[in-house]
Short mmCIF file of C-alpha atoms in Angstrom, two decimals:
data_model
loop_
_atom_site.label_atom_id
_atom_site.label_comp_id
_atom_site.label_asym_id
_atom_site.label_seq_id
_atom_site.Cartn_x
_atom_site.Cartn_y
_atom_site.Cartn_z
CA MET A 29 20.63 12.15 1.86
CA ALA A 30 20.32 14.57 -1.00
CA SER A 31 17.59 12.58 -2.67
CA THR A 32 15.32 12.67 0.37
CA SER A 33 15.70 16.40 0.89
CA SER A 34 14.82 17.19 -2.72
CA SER A 35 11.94 14.75 -2.68
CA ALA A 36 10.78 16.29 0.59
CA ALA A 37 10.54 19.64 -1.17
CA VAL A 38 8.51 18.05 -3.94
CA VAL A 39 6.35 16.39 -1.35
CA GLU A 40 5.51 19.67 0.34
CA GLU A 41 4.48 21.17 -2.98
CA ARG A 42 2.34 18.16 -3.68
CA GLU A 43 0.74 18.21 -0.28
CA SER A 44 -0.17 21.88 -0.30
CA GLY A 45 -1.41 21.57 -3.89
CA ARG A 46 -3.60 18.65 -3.00
CA LYS A 47 -5.01 20.26 0.09
CA ARG A 48 -5.95 23.37 -1.86
CA LYS A 49 -7.59 21.32 -4.59
CA ARG A 50 -9.36 19.17 -2.08
CA GLY A 51 -10.80 22.12 -0.19
CA GLY A 52 -12.14 23.79 -3.31
CA ALA A 53 -13.29 20.82 -5.34
CA THR A 54 -15.79 19.16 -3.04
CA GLY A 55 -18.16 20.50 -0.48
CA GLU A 56 -17.83 17.51 1.79
CA SER A 57 -15.93 18.00 4.99
CA GLU A 58 -14.33 14.67 5.71
CA GLY A 59 -11.92 15.87 8.33
CA ALA A 60 -8.31 14.91 8.64
CA GLU A 61 -8.85 11.17 8.28
CA GLU A 62 -10.02 11.02 4.65
CA ALA A 63 -8.42 8.52 2.29
CA GLN A 64 -6.10 10.94 0.52
CA PRO A 65 -2.76 9.74 -0.82
CA SER A 66 -1.02 12.68 0.83
CA LYS A 67 -1.76 11.30 4.30
CA TRP A 68 0.91 8.64 3.70
CA ARG A 69 3.54 11.34 3.72
CA THR A 70 3.07 12.51 7.28
CA ARG A 71 5.67 11.83 9.91
CA ARG A 72 2.99 10.49 12.21
CA VAL A 73 1.80 7.71 9.92
CA HIS A 74 5.42 6.80 9.20
CA GLU A 75 6.10 6.44 12.93
CA ILE A 76 2.91 4.51 13.58
CA TYR A 77 3.68 2.14 10.73
CA SER A 78 7.32 1.69 11.72
CA SER A 79 6.24 0.67 15.19
CA LYS A 80 3.63 -1.79 13.89
CA LEU A 81 6.17 -3.12 11.42
CA LEU A 82 8.72 -3.77 14.11
CA ASP A 83 6.17 -5.63 16.24
CA ALA A 84 4.92 -7.65 13.31
CA ILE A 85 8.26 -8.87 12.12
CA ARG A 86 9.43 -9.70 15.63
CA LEU A 87 6.52 -12.14 15.68
CA VAL A 88 7.80 -13.68 12.47
CA ARG A 89 11.18 -14.11 14.09
CA SER A 90 9.72 -16.14 16.92
CA GLY A 91 8.01 -18.42 14.42
CA SER A 92 4.45 -17.67 15.48
CA GLY A 93 3.77 -15.38 12.52
CA SER A 94 1.85 -16.94 9.67
CA PRO A 95 0.23 -20.35 9.35
CA ALA A 96 2.50 -20.96 6.39
CA SER A 97 5.62 -20.94 8.51
CA ALA A 98 3.89 -22.92 11.25
CA ALA A 99 2.80 -25.55 8.76
CA ALA A 100 6.34 -25.87 7.50
CA GLY A 101 7.07 -27.19 10.96
CA THR A 102 10.47 -25.67 11.31
CA ALA A 103 11.37 -22.92 13.71
CA ALA A 104 14.97 -22.73 12.57
CA ALA A 105 15.33 -19.69 10.37
CA ALA A 106 18.01 -20.01 7.74
CA ALA A 107 19.74 -16.81 6.71
CA ALA A 108 17.74 -16.10 3.56
CA ASP A 109 14.85 -18.43 4.26
CA PRO A 110 12.18 -17.83 1.58
CA GLN A 111 9.51 -18.83 4.10
CA SER A 112 10.47 -16.18 6.59
CA SER A 113 11.05 -13.65 3.85
CA ARG A 114 7.51 -14.20 2.62
CA ALA A 115 6.22 -14.07 6.19
CA VAL A 116 7.97 -10.73 6.67
CA ARG A 117 6.42 -9.45 3.44
CA GLU A 118 2.95 -10.52 4.52
CA ALA A 119 3.38 -9.06 7.99
CA ALA A 120 4.56 -5.78 6.49
CA ASP A 121 1.57 -5.72 4.15
CA ARG A 122 -0.85 -6.41 6.97
CA ALA A 123 0.66 -3.66 9.09
CA LEU A 124 0.31 -1.36 6.10
CA ALA A 125 -3.32 -2.34 5.65
CA VAL A 126 -4.02 -1.71 9.32
CA SER A 127 -2.44 1.72 9.04
CA ALA A 128 -4.92 2.51 6.28
CA ARG A 129 -7.69 2.40 8.85
CA GLY A 130 -10.13 0.45 6.71
CA ARG A 131 -10.91 3.25 4.30
CA THR A 132 -9.71 1.63 1.11
CA HIS A 133 -10.56 -1.51 -0.81
CA TRP A 134 -6.96 -2.65 -1.06
CA SER A 135 -6.39 -2.48 2.69
CA ARG A 136 -9.58 -4.34 3.48
CA ALA A 137 -8.70 -6.97 0.86
CA ILE A 138 -5.29 -7.61 2.40
CA LEU A 139 -6.77 -8.09 5.85
CA ALA A 140 -9.68 -10.18 4.54
CA SER A 141 -7.43 -12.59 2.67
CA HIS A 142 -5.27 -13.04 5.75
CA HIS A 143 -8.40 -13.65 7.83
CA ARG A 144 -9.64 -16.22 5.31
CA ARG A 145 -6.34 -18.04 5.45
CA LEU A 146 -6.46 -18.18 9.23
CA GLN A 147 -10.05 -19.45 9.11
CA ALA A 148 -9.11 -22.13 6.60
CA ALA A 149 -6.18 -23.27 8.73
CA ARG A 150 -8.39 -23.28 11.82
CA ARG A 151 -11.06 -25.32 10.04
CA ALA A 152 -8.52 -27.74 8.65
CA ARG A 153 -7.43 -28.42 12.19
CA LEU A 154 -10.96 -28.84 13.50
CA ARG A 155 -12.09 -30.62 10.31
CA GLU A 156 -15.16 -28.44 9.92
CA PRO A 157 -16.77 -27.92 6.53
CA ALA A 158 -15.41 -24.79 4.92
CA SER A 159 -17.84 -21.93 4.34
CA PRO A 160 -18.03 -20.59 0.80
CA PRO A 161 -15.73 -17.62 0.25
CA LEU A 162 -17.53 -14.29 0.50
CA ARG A 163 -18.08 -12.84 -2.92
CA HIS A 164 -17.52 -9.15 -3.33
CA PRO A 165 -20.89 -7.66 -4.36
CA THR A 166 -20.91 -6.80 -8.05
CA SER A 167 -20.19 -3.12 -8.42
CA PRO A 168 -22.71 -0.88 -10.18
CA PRO A 169 -21.89 0.01 -13.78
CA GLY A 170 -19.83 3.17 -13.65
CA LYS A 171 -17.97 5.05 -16.29
CA GLY A 172 -15.38 2.86 -17.90
CA PRO A 173 -12.47 3.52 -20.25
CA LYS A 174 -13.74 3.79 -23.80
CA ALA A 175 -10.74 2.48 -25.73
CA PRO A 176 -10.01 -1.27 -25.55
CA ALA A 177 -6.32 -0.55 -24.92
CA LEU A 178 -7.22 1.50 -21.86
CA ALA A 179 -9.61 -1.20 -20.70
CA ARG A 180 -6.86 -3.79 -20.97
CA LYS A 181 -4.45 -1.69 -18.95
CA ALA A 182 -7.13 -0.95 -16.41
CA LYS A 183 -7.64 -4.69 -16.00
CA VAL A 184 -3.93 -5.21 -15.39
CA LEU A 185 -3.98 -2.43 -12.85
CA GLY A 186 -6.99 -3.99 -11.15
CA ARG A 187 -5.02 -7.19 -10.71
CA LEU A 188 -2.01 -5.39 -9.27
CA VAL A 189 -3.92 -3.55 -6.58
CA PRO A 190 -5.30 -6.02 -4.03
CA GLY A 191 -9.05 -6.42 -3.99
CA CYS A 192 -9.67 -4.17 -6.97
CA ARG A 193 -10.40 -6.56 -9.80
CA LYS A 194 -14.05 -5.65 -10.12
CA LEU A 195 -13.99 -1.99 -9.25
CA PRO A 196 -15.32 0.59 -11.71
CA PHE A 197 -12.65 2.65 -13.37
CA PRO A 198 -12.82 5.83 -11.26
CA ALA A 199 -12.72 3.88 -7.99
CA LEU A 200 -9.82 1.83 -9.34
CA LEU A 201 -7.84 4.98 -10.09
CA ALA A 202 -8.49 6.35 -6.62
CA GLU A 203 -7.45 3.06 -5.01
CA ALA A 204 -4.30 2.93 -7.12
CA SER A 205 -3.32 6.44 -6.06
CA ASP A 206 -3.70 5.60 -2.40
CA TYR A 207 -2.01 2.22 -2.82
CA ILE A 208 1.03 3.74 -4.51
CA ALA A 209 1.43 6.36 -1.79
CA ALA A 210 1.12 3.63 0.85
CA LEU A 211 3.67 1.40 -0.89
CA GLU A 212 6.14 4.27 -1.09
CA MET A 213 5.79 4.79 2.64
CA GLN A 214 6.21 1.06 3.19
CA VAL A 215 9.47 1.13 1.25
CA ARG A 216 10.72 4.14 3.21
CA ALA A 217 9.86 2.57 6.55
CA MET A 218 11.28 -0.87 5.74
CA THR A 219 14.46 0.69 4.42
CA ALA A 220 14.87 2.74 7.59
CA LEU A 221 14.25 -0.34 9.73
CA ALA A 222 16.78 -2.37 7.77
CA GLU A 223 19.35 0.40 8.22
CA VAL A 224 18.74 0.58 11.95
CA LEU A 225 18.87 -3.20 12.36
CA SER A 226 22.04 -3.57 10.36
CA THR A 227 23.68 -0.77 12.35
CA VAL A 228 22.59 -2.27 15.65
CA SER A 229 23.67 -5.79 14.79
CA ALA A 230 26.96 -4.56 13.35
CA SER A 231 27.84 -2.64 16.49
CA SER A 232 26.69 -5.39 18.87
CA SER A 233 28.60 -8.12 17.07
CA GLY A 234 31.73 -5.97 16.87
CA THR A 235 32.91 -4.60 20.20
CA SER A 236 31.42 -5.69 23.47
CA SER A 237 29.95 -2.50 24.89
CA SER A 238 30.88 0.89 23.48
CA PRO A 239 28.30 2.28 21.03
CA ALA A 240 29.62 4.18 18.00
CA MET B 25 -27.29 18.78 -14.39
CA SER B 26 -30.57 16.96 -15.04
CA SER B 27 -28.81 14.21 -17.00
CA ARG B 28 -26.52 13.61 -14.02
CA ARG B 29 -29.54 13.40 -11.72
CA SER B 30 -31.40 10.95 -13.93
CA ARG B 31 -28.32 8.72 -14.11
CA SER B 32 -28.14 8.65 -10.35
CA ARG B 33 -31.54 7.02 -10.21
CA GLN B 34 -30.21 4.06 -12.15
CA SER B 35 -27.04 3.31 -10.23
CA GLY B 36 -25.30 4.51 -7.10
CA SER B 37 -21.98 5.66 -8.45
CA SER B 38 -23.09 7.69 -11.45
CA ARG B 39 -22.03 11.15 -10.34
CA ILE B 40 -18.68 10.49 -12.01
CA THR B 41 -17.94 12.74 -14.93
CA ASP B 42 -15.27 12.68 -17.60
CA GLU B 43 -13.72 15.62 -15.84
CA GLN B 44 -13.42 13.66 -12.62
CA ILE B 45 -11.83 10.77 -14.47
CA SER B 46 -9.25 12.99 -16.10
CA ASP B 47 -8.70 14.61 -12.72
CA LEU B 48 -8.00 11.19 -11.17
CA VAL B 49 -5.71 10.28 -14.06
CA SER B 50 -3.70 13.45 -13.63
CA LYS B 51 -3.48 12.86 -9.88
CA LEU B 52 -2.12 9.42 -10.67
CA GLN B 53 0.32 10.96 -13.10
CA ASP B 54 1.55 13.28 -10.36
CA LEU B 55 2.43 10.29 -8.21
CA LEU B 56 4.61 8.69 -10.85
CA PRO B 57 8.33 9.28 -10.60
CA GLU B 58 8.42 10.44 -14.21
CA ALA B 59 6.10 13.31 -13.42
CA ARG B 60 8.94 15.19 -11.78
CA LEU B 61 10.91 15.11 -15.01
CA ARG B 62 8.03 16.09 -17.21
CA SER B 63 6.96 19.17 -15.24
CA ASN B 64 3.40 17.88 -15.23
CA ASP B 65 2.71 17.89 -18.94
CA ARG B 66 -0.35 15.81 -19.53
CA MET B 67 0.46 12.27 -20.63
CA PRO B 68 -2.16 10.22 -22.48
CA SER B 69 -4.25 8.10 -20.09
CA SER B 70 -2.96 4.84 -21.53
CA ARG B 71 0.59 5.96 -20.84
CA VAL B 72 -0.34 6.93 -17.30
CA LEU B 73 -1.94 3.52 -16.70
CA GLN B 74 1.06 1.73 -18.16
CA GLU B 75 3.50 3.70 -16.04
CA THR B 76 1.31 3.14 -12.99
CA CYS B 77 1.33 -0.62 -13.47
CA ASP B 78 5.09 -0.63 -13.99
CA TYR B 79 5.62 1.54 -10.95
CA ILE B 80 3.48 -0.68 -8.71
CA ARG B 81 5.35 -3.76 -9.92
CA ASN B 82 8.59 -1.96 -9.13
CA LEU B 83 7.43 -1.07 -5.65
CA HIS B 84 6.33 -4.66 -5.03
CA ARG B 85 9.78 -5.85 -6.03
CA GLU B 86 11.41 -3.35 -3.70
CA VAL B 87 9.23 -4.52 -0.83
CA ASP B 88 10.12 -8.14 -1.59
CA ASP B 89 13.82 -7.34 -1.58
CA LEU B 90 13.46 -5.42 1.66
CA SER B 91 11.53 -8.31 3.20
CA GLU B 92 14.34 -10.65 2.32
CA ARG B 93 16.89 -8.28 3.79
CA LEU B 94 14.86 -7.86 6.95
CA SER B 95 14.38 -11.60 7.40
CA GLU B 96 18.14 -12.10 7.10
CA LEU B 97 18.79 -9.37 9.64
CA LEU B 98 16.24 -10.86 12.02
CA ALA B 99 17.73 -14.32 11.69
CA THR B 100 21.08 -13.10 12.87
CA SER B 101 19.92 -11.00 15.78
CA ASP B 102 18.19 -12.00 18.96
CA MET B 103 16.08 -9.05 19.90
CA SER B 104 15.20 -8.53 23.53
CA SER B 105 12.34 -6.20 24.35
CA ALA B 106 14.85 -3.66 25.63
CA GLN B 107 16.62 -3.73 22.28
CA ALA B 108 13.26 -3.43 20.54
CA ALA B 109 12.54 -0.29 22.55
CA ILE B 110 15.87 1.19 21.50
CA ILE B 111 15.24 0.31 17.87
CA ARG B 112 11.77 1.80 18.07
CA SER B 113 13.15 5.06 19.39
CA LEU B 114 15.76 5.11 16.63
CA LEU B 115 12.99 4.87 14.07
CA MET B 116 11.06 7.85 15.42
#
């Protein structure tokens, strides 16, 4: 596709630019695993995520995915079932968070909220008293945006990125950068998976044996 | 230098400067799709934040649409583990 090849060229520029800046700007050597947005562009992370994604949504298919679909009590998946669509979305997000390797607030927040939901469902079944939800420790006062308009937009941004409502402004910007790069990879991987699945199901439902 | 050091005694995250903030904002700007059209001219921070929010909302919507598409595709196919292995290799 023409668009991917041109964007790949842009990506390489971006990546080399970022690496150069990163090397010069700070003295810390964080190795290859640092939380840089450019790491979401590598082939490796795309492959790792695609594999996790495939596993995760196969679980949704079999109905054992999220407590929400289990509570609905129906295993029959209608064609555009909103339940299963939401379950796919949540599974994809969790797989994305896992691929982040716990180095960002947004990824930890996604996994924590899923964990809380599982705990709540488990407790509801066992009828135990629910423990109070863990409060995120209040962040130290950092530099914030000076204009009220900026502060308003920063608040909106904090609500869009999971787990970032109370972050100081600089951390919020860093999280947003990483989150955007991760989301873009998620879109690429899910699109590729949808293409593969539609090709596979088209060819298997058509003729009996011969692949295209 | 000394003012930065004294601030660090008060709170943990104080080594952030205006320069670092504008650096983060411009990094964010680079990620936005519009940045390719604007050849990296500096946009005002409020514009960058606005575009960032819009872009994230856009990406969320794309992921939702893709989730719907994937759940439809999964509903119509019965995937054996052999088929899953083939699909996995097609993705690599």
